[in-house]
Amino acid sequence: MADMDPETNPHTEHIGDEEEPLFSNLDLFLFTLIVGLVVYWFMSRKQPEPIPEFKKLETPTPTARETSFIEKMKKTGKNIIVFYGSQTGTGEEFANRLAKDAQRYGMKGMAADPEEYSMGELARLAEIQNSLAIFCMATYGEGDPTDNAQDFYDWLQENDDEDLSGLNYTVFALGNKTYEHYNAMGKYVDKRLEELGAKRIFDLGLGDDDGNLEEDFISWREQFWPAVCEHFGVEASGDDSSIRQYELKVHNDINMNKVFTGEIGRLKSFEVQKPPFDSKNPFLAPVTVNRKLNKAGDRHLMHLELDITGSKIRYESGDHVAVFPTNDSELVNKLGEILGVDLDVVISLNNLDEESNKKHPFPCPTTYRTALTHYLDITNPPRTNVLYELAQYASDPKDQENMRKMASSSPEGKALYQSWVLDSCRNIRAILEDMPSLKPPIDHLCELLPRLQARYYSIASSSKVHPNSIHICAVVVEYETKTGRVNKGVATNWLKNKLVNGHKSTVPMYIRKSQFRLPFKASNPVIMIGPGTGIAPFMGFIQERGWLKEQGKDVGETVMYFGCRHKNEDYIYQEELEEAEKKGVLTQLNVAFSRDQAHKVYVQHDLKKNKEHVWKLIHTDNAHIYVCGDARNMAKDVQTAFYEIAEEFGGMTRTQATDYVKKLMTKGRYSQDVWS
């Protein structure tokens, strides 16, 4: 009864209160336990198995570039660091010379590129006993820092709360007096470091490339080192012998695929081209056009077009194209002949300081021929440090004496260097020919010669019209020296010989951005002043203004002031300019032919002839002024013309007129792209 299902007999009646219940407590307990176990079993089956936790394996991290110059100095026992801001290599060259000098004063120096290190560590130099930071800072363009010093410049500007009270420093500035902002970068670094609490231990040096930069540097350096000795209580070792920075290794048995053949950075980068393209990785652009621009005369003005299709290179009107030229093979062969060496020997010059970032003076391993063709400057007059170090290899005591004298800071020595080297434009070949007793080992000569630098040209096209092409306008440099030799400009003669579709008709190049820009508002008028090859960026501007007109944009007045010698000889781009005027792209074309009449007529004369219209454009219509070309004469004369116009029509004094033009410059309404 007890086990009978109650539903089977609905009529069963209770017999009495004492009858046992159908399920006992034990039954319920067991039932609940079983159900619980079943549920637990199902639930545990569905849960994913826990993944065992393995200890993370330590993978070796790739070797990071050492960005701490402090750690590097501590590791190598250096106490002097020479930072350089350099665009053409001179600042770097001076920095290397100063770092090398330190050894003669019982100290140890290193040259450093501020772009490669964390400049926020300057305050930590106090951790190194008798430490000193030297800054060799060049100024580029309109008072700008060089590319490699831009980040350092930004850091100086942004860090007002930096405490540099433990930093000893000095600055040597490299500039050119013909420019508006003479030595602006060096002056700024000198002033700013003092503001942040650093201690200047020697006066700012000002080097003027319009005069004699080398002489300025030597004079400053001759006074600088005694001041350093006095400050730190050290004495010169008196050892003036040559100190080699690199040692020669000759490769007798090497795979030629591992030898550099002219590449700037990565080995085989000219065979396998990979963007992005820059100063360390230039693009090999084929030459599609190379034509002579002038109709007559003894000069050669040329127009080249470089094809950048597929390179992903972008440029704006006003930018510069940098090209890496090569030296004339005849000059290279002559050097090999004079020195009596096999130029095709494969060599490496290895830095004796194994901790140095600069392992070689140029890409190695390579041949002497490649080094002299692609990597070394063999056409400019050598600097005094090169003469000083080479003097030991002259067998004639008189030659030795003269070379050492030219490297000294004595008035007689300076005068001799000026007349015998600079005024006579003697390059290394001429010096070796005119001093037959001088027979330096070629490896030491290669160590001492500066690097061959990229050359910059204002781009003569607009990317809106020519997205896959970059145009260059240049004049071939060739002149006779006082010694009767013919000197040729490296880059322009090399470009001249770039035959279209010819063998090796490519140009290693990259783009350098510029501040030389058309106004943001196309409706602003523009006044362009560019005689000779100074017309280059304006060809791009004119193309762009024409393109904007075609797009239906409201384009302001576009006025051109061009100058050349003779209408029938060197009126370059005449057809293009006259066509632009006919179409109304150029609202006014003014051309000054300086030698077609008895009295000279230049662009500034035409400006003053149209002074009323010029003043209206500037003062009333918000015009932007652009000047391109020679800094020494033309740019100054043009500026003076604007002063005179402001005086006459603005009722200003000369001081007020000067301030007025300066304000235009500050606002970006008066831009210059000039060279000396």
XYZ file of C-alpha atoms in Angstrom:
676
model
C 0.000 0.000 0.000
C 2.592 2.292 0.928
C 4.259 1.928 -2.483
C 1.058 2.213 -4.573
C 0.610 5.206 -6.842
C -2.290 7.185 -5.273
C -3.693 8.113 -8.656
C -4.516 4.507 -9.485
C -7.303 4.415 -6.919
C -8.925 7.796 -6.509
C -11.462 6.449 -4.045
C -9.037 5.223 -1.363
C -9.988 6.648 1.993
C -7.858 7.516 5.072
C -8.125 4.613 7.477
C -6.709 6.591 10.419
C -4.258 9.372 11.488
C -1.366 7.005 12.273
C -0.834 5.754 8.678
C 2.886 6.241 7.307
C 3.530 8.946 4.607
C 4.167 7.830 1.008
C 7.858 9.212 0.928
C 10.063 9.166 3.941
C 12.573 11.923 4.736
C 15.395 9.588 3.781
C 13.835 9.003 0.348
C 13.553 12.723 -0.268
C 17.124 13.294 0.842
C 18.479 10.535 -1.431
C 16.379 11.744 -4.351
C 17.583 15.306 -3.963
C 21.191 14.129 -3.721
C 20.923 12.056 -6.917
C 19.317 14.914 -8.862
C 22.002 17.279 -7.599
C 24.788 14.909 -8.652
C 23.278 14.474 -12.139
C 22.893 18.232 -12.599
C 26.474 18.796 -11.370
C 27.762 16.156 -13.790
C 26.010 17.765 -16.762
C 27.130 21.249 -15.797
C 30.764 20.265 -15.293
C 30.808 18.513 -18.690
C 29.754 21.688 -20.496
C 32.368 23.927 -18.931
C 35.470 24.409 -21.100
C 38.605 22.980 -19.689
C 40.739 25.678 -18.109
C 43.804 26.578 -20.205
C 46.946 26.054 -18.198
C 48.821 29.302 -17.645
C 52.267 29.099 -19.172
C 55.009 31.477 -18.127
C 55.645 33.974 -20.941
C 58.868 33.186 -22.732
C 61.431 35.997 -22.696
C 62.033 36.899 -26.346
C 65.167 38.894 -27.034
C 64.174 42.470 -27.928
C 65.684 43.858 -31.133
C 68.649 46.111 -30.452
C 67.219 49.606 -30.085
C 69.147 52.612 -31.330
C 70.959 54.231 -28.435
C 69.138 57.545 -27.916
C 70.884 58.464 -24.664
C 74.013 60.449 -25.374
C 74.665 60.565 -21.596
C 74.859 56.765 -21.344
C 77.033 56.658 -24.437
C 79.414 59.299 -23.028
C 79.641 57.464 -19.706
C 80.279 54.155 -21.434
C 83.033 55.565 -23.646
C 84.596 57.980 -21.156
C 83.709 61.087 -23.187
C 83.200 64.470 -21.523
C 82.731 66.742 -24.539
C 79.818 66.414 -26.966
C 79.570 68.492 -30.132
C 76.052 68.714 -31.582
C 75.660 69.914 -35.160
C 72.801 71.402 -37.153
C 73.953 70.894 -40.722
C 72.268 71.091 -44.131
C 75.252 71.008 -46.477
C 77.736 69.159 -44.273
C 79.873 72.103 -43.073
C 78.382 72.190 -39.567
C 78.991 68.448 -39.238
C 82.551 68.879 -40.513
C 83.300 71.601 -37.928
C 81.754 69.435 -35.176
C 84.011 66.509 -36.098
C 87.051 68.790 -36.016
C 86.175 70.083 -32.539
C 85.510 66.561 -31.233
C 88.910 65.502 -32.575
C 90.596 68.588 -31.027
C 89.476 67.525 -27.544
C 92.077 64.746 -27.555
C 94.865 67.360 -27.731
C 93.612 68.830 -24.458
C 93.446 65.607 -22.484
C 89.695 65.331 -23.012
C 87.518 63.012 -25.086
C 84.932 64.334 -27.495
C 82.187 62.987 -29.742
C 80.233 64.635 -32.556
C 76.469 64.041 -32.423
C 73.440 64.581 -34.638
C 70.668 66.048 -32.419
C 68.115 64.162 -34.507
C 69.535 60.845 -33.255
C 69.464 61.591 -29.534
C 67.032 62.638 -26.813
C 67.920 66.314 -26.292
C 65.834 66.377 -23.113
C 68.902 64.812 -21.474
C 70.973 68.011 -21.682
C 70.342 68.671 -17.982
C 71.993 65.326 -17.150
C 75.377 66.445 -18.519
C 76.094 67.620 -14.958
C 76.448 63.911 -14.081
C 79.674 63.836 -16.117
C 82.668 65.569 -14.583
C 84.182 68.492 -16.574
C 81.503 68.076 -19.230
C 80.837 70.512 -22.037
C 78.293 70.709 -24.871
C 79.347 72.542 -28.033
C 76.734 73.448 -30.648
C 77.752 74.018 -34.289
C 74.471 75.364 -35.660
C 73.883 76.382 -39.265
C 70.948 78.543 -40.342
C 68.946 77.447 -43.376
C 66.744 79.531 -45.661
C 64.918 82.383 -43.950
C 66.370 81.952 -40.473
C 65.203 78.334 -40.168
C 66.907 75.442 -38.389
C 68.446 72.751 -40.589
C 66.343 69.622 -41.120
C 68.290 67.596 -38.551
C 67.997 70.347 -35.884
C 64.243 70.990 -36.289
C 63.221 68.725 -33.377
C 65.871 70.281 -31.114
C 64.611 73.767 -32.074
C 61.022 72.727 -31.248
C 62.169 71.278 -27.907
C 63.940 74.531 -26.975
C 60.815 76.521 -27.824
C 58.378 74.307 -25.943
C 60.230 73.614 -22.669
C 60.095 76.789 -20.582
C 60.415 74.972 -17.253
C 63.597 73.077 -18.183
C 66.463 73.607 -15.716
C 69.828 73.500 -17.488
C 71.838 75.031 -14.644
C 74.327 72.142 -14.679
C 75.117 72.509 -18.386
C 78.333 74.133 -19.647
C 77.991 75.177 -23.280
C 79.246 77.248 -26.188
C 77.889 77.872 -29.683
C 79.518 78.385 -33.063
C 76.990 79.637 -35.626
C 77.258 79.148 -39.395
C 75.456 81.626 -41.644
C 75.692 84.096 -44.477
C 75.500 87.901 -44.111
C 73.674 88.338 -47.401
C 70.595 86.732 -45.824
C 68.026 88.675 -43.844
C 68.233 86.405 -40.781
C 72.001 86.115 -40.427
C 72.952 83.229 -38.127
C 69.466 83.222 -36.582
C 69.609 79.582 -35.446
C 72.997 79.844 -33.705
C 71.972 83.082 -31.991
C 68.696 81.534 -30.837
C 70.358 78.396 -29.381
C 72.963 80.554 -27.582
C 70.322 82.873 -26.070
C 67.815 80.134 -25.253
C 70.292 77.885 -23.422
C 71.285 80.855 -21.249
C 67.590 81.577 -20.521
C 67.171 77.976 -19.341
C 70.032 78.402 -16.858
C 72.968 76.902 -18.769
C 76.440 78.399 -18.318
C 78.118 79.841 -21.425
C 81.847 79.224 -21.059
C 82.892 80.979 -24.279
C 81.366 83.641 -26.519
C 79.100 82.842 -29.430
C 81.107 82.459 -32.660
C 79.657 83.894 -35.874
C 80.768 82.324 -39.152
C 79.998 84.205 -42.378
C 79.987 82.134 -45.552
C 79.726 85.307 -47.625
C 83.201 86.208 -46.351
C 85.517 83.426 -45.192
C 83.721 80.898 -43.020
C 86.868 78.833 -42.520
C 88.808 81.843 -41.256
C 85.980 82.782 -38.868
C 85.941 79.245 -37.478
C 89.730 79.043 -37.014
C 89.893 82.426 -35.270
C 87.086 81.431 -32.897
C 88.573 77.974 -32.260
C 92.045 79.368 -31.498
C 90.570 81.414 -28.636
C 87.989 78.825 -27.588
C 90.331 76.004 -26.537
C 92.498 78.127 -24.192
C 89.239 79.311 -22.547
C 88.166 75.664 -22.092
C 91.566 74.790 -20.579
C 91.277 77.700 -18.156
C 87.708 76.819 -17.198
C 88.431 73.150 -16.484
C 91.992 73.632 -15.261
C 93.596 71.434 -17.926
C 96.610 71.927 -20.173
C 97.114 71.241 -23.849
C 99.152 68.090 -24.396
C 101.267 69.902 -26.989
C 100.742 66.921 -29.296
C 99.865 68.471 -32.639
C 100.428 65.316 -34.640
C 97.725 64.002 -36.923
C 95.120 61.870 -35.185
C 93.539 59.277 -37.449
C 89.854 58.650 -36.894
C 89.517 55.646 -39.227
C 91.668 52.638 -40.048
C 91.996 51.125 -43.505
C 90.881 47.587 -44.282
C 91.547 46.257 -47.782
C 89.138 43.529 -48.952
C 91.047 41.141 -51.233
C 88.331 38.515 -51.468
C 84.818 39.899 -51.084
C 81.445 39.173 -52.662
C 80.898 42.201 -54.949
C 77.172 42.104 -54.101
C 78.175 43.404 -50.666
C 80.083 46.401 -52.040
C 78.490 49.879 -52.230
C 78.438 51.339 -55.732
C 77.088 54.834 -55.014
C 74.014 54.186 -52.859
C 73.443 56.850 -50.210
C 71.958 54.600 -47.544
C 70.824 50.991 -47.952
C 72.990 48.606 -50.006
C 71.360 47.845 -53.409
C 68.754 50.590 -52.811
C 69.229 51.768 -56.403
C 68.406 48.282 -57.719
C 65.394 47.620 -55.488
C 63.635 50.939 -54.903
C 61.299 51.123 -51.894
C 59.330 54.190 -50.765
C 59.270 56.418 -48.798
C 62.050 58.358 -50.497
C 64.145 60.858 -48.561
C 67.722 62.049 -48.011
C 68.834 58.556 -46.909
C 66.842 56.777 -49.599
C 66.623 58.862 -52.820
C 64.434 57.921 -55.770
C 66.099 57.274 -59.128
C 64.015 59.505 -61.399
C 64.386 59.008 -65.160
C 65.115 62.184 -67.173
C 62.349 62.623 -69.768
C 63.262 66.134 -71.027
C 66.625 67.931 -71.148
C 66.591 71.015 -73.346
C 68.650 74.163 -73.648
C 66.555 77.213 -72.779
C 68.652 80.107 -74.089
C 68.760 80.868 -77.818
C 72.306 82.254 -77.866
C 75.138 83.546 -75.665
C 78.033 81.744 -74.025
C 76.053 80.290 -71.117
C 73.988 77.113 -71.024
C 70.601 77.448 -69.306
C 68.651 74.205 -69.187
C 65.237 72.764 -68.433
C 65.021 69.179 -67.175
C 61.999 67.048 -66.365
C 62.234 64.122 -63.937
C 59.640 61.345 -64.021
C 58.350 60.407 -60.534
C 55.578 58.027 -61.696
C 54.926 55.253 -59.177
C 57.248 56.743 -56.531
C 54.454 58.040 -54.251
C 56.456 61.293 -54.081
C 54.265 64.370 -53.523
C 55.334 67.976 -53.874
C 53.858 71.476 -53.753
C 54.681 74.520 -55.863
C 57.617 76.265 -54.188
C 59.256 73.098 -52.810
C 62.874 72.193 -53.553
C 64.140 69.077 -55.295
C 67.422 67.741 -53.902
C 69.630 65.804 -56.318
C 72.740 63.741 -55.575
C 75.336 64.459 -58.293
C 78.517 62.533 -59.103
C 82.002 63.868 -59.790
C 83.497 63.986 -63.264
C 85.260 60.672 -64.054
C 88.147 62.561 -65.686
C 88.873 64.372 -62.406
C 88.633 61.104 -60.442
C 91.022 59.314 -62.818
C 93.480 62.210 -62.597
C 93.559 61.935 -58.781
C 94.260 58.202 -59.014
C 97.072 58.923 -61.474
C 98.694 61.643 -59.304
C 98.563 59.407 -56.207
C 99.659 56.321 -58.161
C 96.903 54.024 -56.868
C 94.561 51.379 -58.225
C 91.161 53.030 -57.797
C 89.291 49.722 -58.056
C 90.646 48.246 -54.813
C 87.767 47.421 -52.431
C 88.275 49.046 -49.032
C 86.568 49.961 -45.782
C 87.494 52.849 -43.515
C 86.455 51.695 -40.041
C 86.054 54.063 -37.096
C 88.730 53.443 -34.447
C 86.106 54.386 -31.845
C 83.953 51.250 -31.910
C 81.192 52.947 -29.902
C 80.744 55.725 -32.446
C 77.430 55.918 -34.326
C 79.442 56.842 -37.411
C 81.113 53.558 -38.347
C 82.520 54.832 -41.665
C 83.036 58.283 -43.252
C 80.965 57.096 -46.262
C 79.191 53.813 -47.171
C 81.651 50.894 -46.893
C 82.912 48.543 -48.218
C 83.412 50.314 -51.530
C 86.175 51.147 -54.007
C 88.337 54.262 -54.017
C 86.788 55.055 -57.419
C 83.238 54.937 -56.020
C 84.246 57.000 -52.977
C 85.850 59.717 -55.116
C 82.981 59.647 -57.637
C 79.889 59.472 -55.407
C 80.802 60.206 -51.812
C 83.608 62.795 -51.546
C 83.790 66.490 -52.423
C 86.852 66.791 -54.661
C 85.974 70.036 -56.466
C 85.725 72.622 -53.662
C 88.857 74.201 -52.179
C 89.858 72.035 -49.179
C 89.547 73.510 -45.700
C 92.583 74.325 -43.570
C 92.317 71.198 -41.381
C 92.802 69.053 -44.506
C 95.952 71.012 -45.432
C 97.231 70.752 -41.855
C 96.867 66.976 -41.704
C 98.240 66.404 -45.212
C 101.318 68.581 -44.555
C 103.176 65.620 -42.992
C 103.183 63.879 -46.384
C 105.059 66.682 -48.198
C 108.722 65.734 -48.647
C 109.730 69.356 -49.319
C 110.069 71.203 -45.944
C 108.970 74.460 -47.627
C 105.686 72.861 -48.746
C 105.160 71.481 -45.241
C 105.760 74.891 -43.729
C 103.363 76.655 -46.125
C 100.585 74.105 -45.572
C 100.860 74.410 -41.787
C 101.018 78.193 -42.045
C 97.789 78.260 -44.105
C 96.088 76.224 -41.383
C 97.141 78.643 -38.630
C 95.304 81.717 -37.379
C 98.260 84.038 -38.052
C 97.465 87.007 -40.344
C 100.164 85.823 -42.764
C 98.735 82.291 -42.816
C 95.173 83.513 -43.361
C 96.287 85.760 -46.224
C 98.190 82.880 -47.857
C 95.191 80.526 -47.607
C 92.906 83.245 -49.001
C 95.103 83.992 -52.029
C 96.646 80.586 -52.799
C 93.597 78.382 -52.122
C 90.357 80.402 -52.130
C 91.011 83.232 -54.615
C 92.747 80.797 -56.971
C 89.906 78.220 -56.573
C 92.411 75.400 -56.040
C 90.694 72.073 -55.424
C 92.565 68.999 -54.149
C 93.711 68.038 -57.639
C 95.209 71.517 -58.252
C 96.951 71.444 -54.860
C 98.503 68.031 -55.542
C 99.609 69.179 -59.020
C 101.103 72.445 -57.726
C 102.883 70.743 -54.797
C 104.621 67.766 -56.425
C 106.295 66.806 -53.131
C 102.899 66.175 -51.534
C 102.038 62.457 -51.783
C 99.426 61.566 -49.147
C 98.151 57.990 -48.783
C 94.792 57.872 -50.538
C 93.008 56.364 -47.513
C 93.966 59.341 -45.301
C 92.904 61.752 -48.050
C 89.524 59.965 -48.297
C 89.140 60.251 -44.514
C 89.765 64.004 -44.582
C 87.756 65.138 -47.619
C 84.177 66.255 -46.831
C 81.135 64.400 -48.128
C 79.719 65.322 -51.508
C 76.390 66.992 -50.739
C 72.983 67.005 -52.403
C 72.201 70.136 -54.454
C 68.843 71.917 -54.059
C 66.809 73.423 -56.898
C 63.523 75.323 -56.734
C 60.943 73.168 -58.515
C 59.801 74.786 -61.768
C 56.432 73.012 -62.029
C 53.080 72.613 -60.275
C 51.963 69.203 -59.001
C 48.368 70.177 -59.888
C 49.389 70.246 -63.557
C 52.337 67.807 -63.443
C 51.665 65.279 -60.642
C 54.154 62.760 -62.070
C 56.883 65.152 -63.138
C 59.332 67.548 -61.476
C 60.907 70.349 -63.523
C 64.336 71.882 -62.907
C 65.685 75.132 -64.334
C 69.445 75.683 -63.923
C 72.469 77.409 -65.439
C 75.606 75.341 -66.089
C 78.544 76.570 -63.987
C 81.922 76.722 -65.753
C 84.712 79.253 -65.277
C 88.450 79.735 -65.632
C 90.507 80.141 -62.446
C 93.498 82.416 -61.828
C 95.768 79.411 -62.409
C 94.342 78.974 -65.929
C 92.381 75.809 -65.069
C 88.725 75.345 -66.005
C 86.510 74.552 -62.997
C 83.090 73.035 -63.598
C 80.067 72.995 -61.287
C 79.560 69.392 -60.183
C 75.760 69.146 -60.321
C 74.982 71.382 -63.301
C 77.536 69.724 -65.602
C 76.357 66.297 -64.453
C 72.722 67.277 -65.168
C 73.662 68.769 -68.536
C 75.001 65.351 -69.599
C 71.862 63.458 -68.605
C 70.688 62.374 -72.045
C 67.019 61.482 -72.443
C 66.697 57.669 -72.720
C 70.477 57.493 -72.500
C 72.601 55.140 -70.423
C 72.332 55.916 -66.683
C 69.936 58.753 -67.431
C 68.466 58.796 -63.941
C 68.805 61.307 -61.120
C 68.816 60.247 -57.428
C 66.465 62.775 -55.805
C 64.063 63.581 -52.974
C 61.825 66.526 -52.015
C 62.613 69.180 -49.434
C 59.533 71.029 -48.214
C 59.582 74.816 -48.323
C 57.680 77.747 -46.797
C 57.637 79.421 -50.234
C 53.905 78.963 -50.827
C 51.131 80.583 -52.852
C 48.514 82.378 -50.694
C 45.856 80.146 -49.161
C 43.195 82.370 -50.759
C 43.547 82.293 -54.551
C 41.843 85.711 -54.705
C 44.940 87.342 -53.122
C 47.089 89.059 -55.758
C 50.699 87.832 -56.125
C 53.785 89.799 -57.192
C 56.598 87.512 -58.382
C 60.141 88.829 -58.853
C 62.678 86.395 -60.306
C 65.439 87.286 -62.771
C 67.414 84.530 -64.546
C 66.926 81.053 -63.125
C 65.133 82.750 -60.207
C 62.050 82.323 -62.401
C 61.981 78.582 -61.548
C 59.393 78.479 -58.714
C 57.249 81.045 -60.550
C 56.780 78.699 -63.501
C 55.087 76.397 -60.966
C 53.090 79.302 -59.485
C 51.885 80.420 -62.933
C 50.861 76.860 -63.855
C 48.956 76.562 -60.579
C 47.166 79.921 -60.928
C 46.151 78.872 -64.454
C 44.817 75.558 -63.144
C 42.837 77.360 -60.410
C 41.275 79.643 -63.045
C 40.259 76.583 -65.069
C 38.575 75.181 -61.937
C 36.442 78.346 -61.870
C 38.165 79.805 -58.809
C 38.352 83.542 -58.205
C 42.066 84.193 -58.867
C 43.599 87.547 -57.949
C 46.052 89.548 -60.042
C 49.191 87.601 -60.969
C 52.104 89.937 -61.731
C 55.524 88.788 -62.966
C 58.821 90.722 -62.904
C 61.473 88.835 -64.855
C 64.947 89.952 -65.868
C 67.662 88.677 -68.187
C 70.605 90.074 -70.190
C 69.352 90.101 -73.791
C 65.900 89.519 -75.277
C 67.303 87.488 -78.161
C 69.665 85.411 -76.029
C 68.447 84.397 -72.584
C 64.766 85.319 -72.349
C 63.959 81.853 -71.003
C 60.395 80.475 -71.033
C 59.400 83.360 -73.320
C 56.710 81.352 -75.136
C 55.179 80.029 -71.885
C 55.145 83.480 -70.249
C 53.603 85.224 -73.258
C 50.999 82.456 -73.601
C 50.085 82.854 -69.891
C 49.718 86.611 -70.439
C 47.534 86.065 -73.511
C 45.235 83.737 -71.532
C 44.974 86.243 -68.681
C 46.729 83.904 -66.207
C 49.479 86.533 -65.957
C 47.679 89.844 -65.565
C 50.951 91.726 -66.038
C 54.301 90.590 -67.458
C 57.265 92.917 -66.923
C 60.612 91.933 -68.436
C 63.852 93.866 -67.826
C 66.621 93.280 -70.405
C 69.678 94.556 -68.548
C 72.087 94.824 -71.503
C 69.904 95.627 -74.503
C 70.453 99.364 -74.037
C 73.231 101.725 -72.948
C 72.058 101.896 -69.314
C 71.387 98.792 -67.213
C 67.744 97.963 -66.471
C 66.938 95.499 -63.691
C 63.739 94.154 -62.086
C 63.851 96.778 -59.304
C 63.722 99.541 -61.949
C 60.547 98.045 -63.423
C 59.049 97.774 -59.933
C 59.605 101.484 -59.361
C 58.226 102.292 -62.811
C 54.926 100.667 -61.719
C 55.160 101.912 -58.132
C 51.592 103.221 -57.830
C 50.073 99.919 -58.982
C 52.519 97.950 -56.813
C 51.563 99.986 -53.730
C 47.834 99.481 -54.368
C 48.320 95.707 -54.674
C 50.303 95.533 -51.431
C 48.574 98.099 -49.239
C 44.967 97.853 -50.414
C 44.561 94.442 -52.043
C 46.578 92.301 -49.590
C 49.048 91.085 -52.225
C 51.762 88.510 -51.465
C 55.313 89.294 -52.645
C 57.757 86.592 -53.742
C 61.462 87.115 -54.512
C 63.700 84.389 -55.926
C 67.341 84.530 -57.043
C 70.593 86.160 -55.992
C 70.672 87.171 -52.312
C 73.770 89.355 -52.440
C 72.570 92.039 -54.859
C 69.170 91.492 -56.445
C 67.183 90.594 -53.302
C 68.628 93.579 -51.406
C 67.981 96.000 -54.289
C 64.391 94.755 -54.626
C 63.823 95.229 -50.888
C 65.171 98.777 -51.124
C 62.741 99.447 -54.000
C 59.843 98.397 -51.730
C 61.142 100.716 -48.974
C 61.142 103.620 -51.450
C 57.610 102.820 -52.676
C 56.329 102.666 -49.069
C 58.040 106.001 -48.298
C 56.513 107.735 -51.316
C 52.966 106.354 -51.225
C 52.622 105.487 -47.554
C 54.116 108.781 -46.357
C 56.645 106.883 -44.243
C 60.173 107.541 -43.071
C 62.843 104.960 -44.050
C 62.627 103.400 -40.579
C 58.834 103.089 -40.836
C 59.101 101.690 -44.376
C 61.656 99.125 -43.192
C 59.342 98.093 -40.349
C 56.406 97.896 -42.781
C 58.278 95.464 -45.062
C 59.509 93.465 -42.032
C 55.886 93.100 -40.889
C 54.938 91.777 -44.329
C 57.697 89.168 -43.907
C 56.474 88.210 -40.432
C 52.918 87.775 -41.749
C 54.177 85.553 -44.578
C 53.295 88.127 -47.226
C 56.897 88.768 -48.310
C 58.728 85.500 -49.019
C 62.241 84.949 -50.339
C 63.863 81.903 -51.931
C 67.383 83.229 -52.409
C 70.957 81.951 -52.666
C 74.379 83.578 -52.545
